[in-house]
Every structure is written in C-alpha cells, then in structure tokens.
Amino acid sequence: MGGLYINFNADKQQSKKTLTQIKEKKKNELLQKAIITPDFEQKHCVAPYRESKHQLQKKRKKERQKTAGDGWFGMKAPELTEELKNDLKALKMRASMDPKRFYKKNDRDGFPKYFQIGTIVDNPADFYHSRIPKKQRKRTIVEELLADSEFRRYNRRKYSEIMAEKAASAAGKRFRKKKKFRN
C-alpha cells in the first residue's frame, strides 16, 4: 500500500490520453498565441510581442472600472435595464411617497454606478404574523407600489390637489390684461 495503485477492473477503466494527444493539445495552444499565421503575408504590420507600459496601464484601468474595488469585495456594475431604472427612480422619490416618513435629501445626480439588489428571505419563525403571502409578492419595487392600495389612494388625492391648484392659477391668468412691453 505504498504509493502504487493497480486497477484490476480493466473493463471499467477510462481511456487515457496518449502522449501524442497531449502534444497536439500543447501545440494548438502555442499556435493560438503565435504571430505567424496563414494570412501573415497579407498583414501590413506585425503585432508587438510586448505591450508598452502605457497600454498595460490602460488595460488595468479598464479592468478596475468594471468593479467597485477590493474594499467592496469586487462588486460589479450591473446592467441598467428599464425595470432597474424605474426602481432607482422610485427609491429616489421615496420622500414624496409617504407623507408620514422623513428622508434626508438625495444629493446625487443620476444613478449610482455600483449597486446590488437583493431579496429578503423570510424567517420560518415569522410564518404567521409578519410574512407577505406569495400572491402579494412582486418582482420590482414599482410593481409593489402599484399594488399597494394606500399608496395609490394617496397619490390620486395629491394629483387631484395639484391639478386643482393649476386650474385655479390658470383661471386667474386668463382674465388679466396683456401688457405690452415699452422701452
């Protein structure tokens, strides 16, 4: 039982790669990196063997911009779809959604570059009293807001108030005399 292993089941033994197959694989890998290819004569210039420091710095900078860095455990920038944009807009305007809750002013222009969206996993102990049933669960924040009846009622009331204000101010402007500017 030293380091020797002998298999007595020859019928179950898997076919091993021969030495020639391994050599072919290595040769193909080397040929992929090679500069001289069948269309070598038609090329106007040959690619450099080594890249300059400036080009390497550019490559590294592009790689660094793909993630938020090691401080954020390499968080990647997600692809902004319409659903994500709508969710981020809803989060930005959250102060106007609930009149009884105060949020600090958002000073950021546009959307953040690096962020992640997760789902809350229910605790089995909260099965009966603080759990959202599957029928009420939605995929995005906007869908949840549209399904919320209190939010819709508040929005409808606010919208009608704003439109009434605009109509009142427009009615006052209609009866004013138009003054001509004189120099």
Coordinates of N, CA and C in Angstrom, one line a residue, residues 19-89:
L19 N 0.2 10.1 -25.3 CA 1.2 11.1 -25.3 C 1.1 12.0 -26.5
T20 N 0.7 11.5 -27.6 CA 0.5 12.3 -28.9 C -0.7 13.2 -28.7
Q21 N -1.7 12.8 -28.1 CA -2.9 13.7 -27.9 C -2.5 14.9 -27.0
I22 N -1.7 14.7 -26.0 CA -1.2 15.8 -25.1 C -0.3 16.7 -25.9
K23 N 0.6 16.2 -26.7 CA 1.4 17.0 -27.5 C 0.7 17.9 -28.5
E24 N -0.4 17.3 -29.1 CA -1.2 18.0 -30.0 C -1.9 19.2 -29.4
K25 N -2.4 18.9 -28.2 CA -3.1 20.0 -27.4 C -2.1 21.1 -27.1
K26 N -0.9 20.8 -26.6 CA 0.1 21.8 -26.3 C 0.4 22.6 -27.6
K27 N 0.6 21.9 -28.7 CA 0.9 22.6 -29.9 C -0.2 23.5 -30.4
N28 N -1.4 23.1 -30.2 CA -2.5 24.0 -30.6 C -2.6 25.3 -29.7
E29 N -2.3 25.1 -28.4 CA -2.3 26.2 -27.5 C -1.1 27.2 -27.9
L30 N 0.0 26.7 -28.3 CA 1.1 27.5 -28.7 C 0.8 28.2 -30.0
L31 N 0.1 27.5 -31.0 CA -0.2 28.1 -32.2 C -1.2 29.3 -32.1
Q32 N -2.1 29.2 -31.1 CA -3.0 30.3 -30.9 C -2.4 31.5 -30.5
K33 N -1.2 31.4 -29.8 CA -0.5 32.6 -29.3 C 0.5 33.1 -30.4
A34 N 0.7 32.3 -31.4 CA 1.7 32.7 -32.4 C 1.3 33.9 -33.3
I35 N 2.3 34.6 -33.7 CA 2.0 35.8 -34.6 C 2.0 35.3 -36.1
I36 N 2.8 34.4 -36.4 CA 2.8 33.9 -37.8 C 1.7 33.0 -38.1
T37 N 0.7 33.4 -38.9 CA -0.5 32.6 -39.2 C -0.5 32.5 -40.7
P38 N -1.5 31.7 -41.2 CA -1.5 31.5 -42.7 C -1.7 32.8 -43.5
D39 N -2.4 33.8 -42.9 CA -2.5 35.1 -43.6 C -1.5 36.1 -43.2
F40 N -0.3 35.7 -42.8 CA 0.8 36.5 -42.3 C 1.3 37.5 -43.4
E41 N 1.3 37.0 -44.7 CA 1.9 37.7 -45.8 C 1.0 38.9 -46.1
Q42 N -0.3 38.8 -45.9 CA -1.2 39.9 -46.2 C -1.3 41.0 -45.2
K43 N -0.7 40.8 -44.0 CA -0.8 41.8 -43.0 C 0.2 43.0 -43.3
H44 N -0.2 44.2 -42.9 CA 0.6 45.4 -43.2 C 1.7 45.5 -42.1
C45 N 1.3 45.1 -40.9 CA 2.2 45.3 -39.7 C 2.0 44.1 -38.8
V46 N 3.0 43.9 -38.0 CA 3.0 42.7 -37.0 C 2.7 43.3 -35.7
A47 N 1.8 42.6 -34.9 CA 1.5 43.0 -33.6 C 2.7 42.9 -32.7
P48 N 2.9 43.8 -31.8 CA 4.1 43.8 -30.9 C 4.1 42.6 -30.0
Y49 N 5.3 42.2 -29.7 CA 5.5 41.0 -28.8 C 5.1 41.4 -27.4
R50 N 5.5 42.5 -27.0 CA 5.2 43.0 -25.6 C 4.4 44.3 -25.8
E51 N 3.5 44.5 -24.8 CA 2.7 45.8 -24.8 C 3.5 46.8 -24.0
S52 N 3.3 48.1 -24.4 CA 4.0 49.2 -23.7 C 3.4 49.4 -22.3
K53 N 4.1 50.1 -21.5 CA 3.6 50.4 -20.1 C 2.3 51.2 -20.2
H54 N 2.2 52.1 -21.1 CA 1.0 52.9 -21.2 C -0.2 52.1 -21.6
Q55 N 0.0 51.1 -22.5 CA -1.1 50.2 -22.9 C -1.5 49.3 -21.7
L56 N -0.6 48.8 -21.0 CA -0.9 48.0 -19.8 C -1.6 48.8 -18.8
Q57 N -1.2 50.0 -18.6 CA -1.9 50.9 -17.6 C -3.4 51.1 -18.0
K58 N -3.6 51.3 -19.3 CA -5.0 51.5 -19.8 C -5.8 50.2 -19.6
K59 N -5.2 49.1 -19.9 CA -5.9 47.8 -19.7 C -6.3 47.6 -18.2
R60 N -5.3 47.9 -17.3 CA -5.6 47.8 -15.9 C -6.7 48.7 -15.4
K61 N -6.7 49.9 -16.0 CA -7.7 50.9 -15.6 C -9.1 50.5 -16.0
K62 N -9.2 49.9 -17.2 CA -10.5 49.4 -17.7 C -10.9 48.3 -16.8
E63 N -10.0 47.4 -16.4 CA -10.4 46.3 -15.5 C -10.8 46.8 -14.2
R64 N -10.1 47.8 -13.6 CA -10.5 48.3 -12.3 C -11.9 49.0 -12.4
Q65 N -12.2 49.6 -13.5 CA -13.5 50.3 -13.6 C -14.7 49.4 -13.6
K66 N -14.5 48.1 -14.0 CA -15.5 47.1 -14.0 C -16.1 46.8 -12.7
T67 N -15.3 46.9 -11.6 CA -15.7 46.6 -10.3 C -15.5 47.8 -9.3
A68 N -16.1 47.7 -8.2 CA -16.0 48.8 -7.2 C -14.7 48.7 -6.4
G69 N -13.9 47.6 -6.6 CA -12.7 47.5 -5.9 C -12.7 46.5 -4.7
D70 N -11.5 46.3 -4.1 CA -11.4 45.3 -3.1 C -12.2 45.7 -1.8
G71 N -12.3 47.0 -1.6 CA -13.0 47.5 -0.4 C -14.5 47.1 -0.4
W72 N -15.0 46.9 -1.7 CA -16.4 46.5 -1.8 C -16.5 45.0 -2.3
F73 N -15.4 44.3 -2.1 CA -15.3 42.8 -2.4 C -15.6 42.6 -3.9
G74 N -15.1 43.5 -4.8 CA -15.2 43.3 -6.2 C -16.6 43.4 -6.8
M75 N -17.5 44.3 -6.2 CA -18.9 44.4 -6.6 C -18.9 44.9 -8.1
K76 N -19.6 44.2 -8.9 CA -19.6 44.6 -10.3 C -20.8 45.6 -10.6
A77 N -20.6 46.4 -11.6 CA -21.6 47.3 -12.0 C -22.7 46.6 -12.8
P78 N -23.9 46.6 -12.4 CA -25.0 45.9 -13.1 C -25.4 46.6 -14.4
E79 N -26.0 45.8 -15.2 CA -26.5 46.4 -16.5 C -27.9 47.1 -16.1
L80 N -28.0 48.4 -16.5 CA -29.2 49.1 -16.2 C -30.3 48.9 -17.2
T81 N -31.3 48.1 -16.8 CA -32.5 47.8 -17.6 C -33.5 48.8 -17.2
E82 N -34.6 48.8 -18.0 CA -35.7 49.7 -17.7 C -36.3 49.5 -16.3
E83 N -36.5 48.2 -15.9 CA -37.0 47.9 -14.6 C -36.1 48.4 -13.5
L84 N -34.8 48.2 -13.7 CA -33.9 48.8 -12.7 C -33.9 50.3 -12.6
K85 N -34.0 50.9 -13.7 CA -34.1 52.4 -13.8 C -35.3 52.9 -13.0
N86 N -36.5 52.2 -13.3 CA -37.7 52.6 -12.6 C -37.6 52.4 -11.1
D87 N -37.0 51.3 -10.7 CA -36.8 51.0 -9.3 C -35.9 52.1 -8.6
L88 N -34.9 52.5 -9.3 CA -34.0 53.5 -8.7 C -34.7 54.9 -8.7
K89 N -35.5 55.2 -9.7 CA -36.3 56.4 -9.6 C -37.3 56.4 -8.4

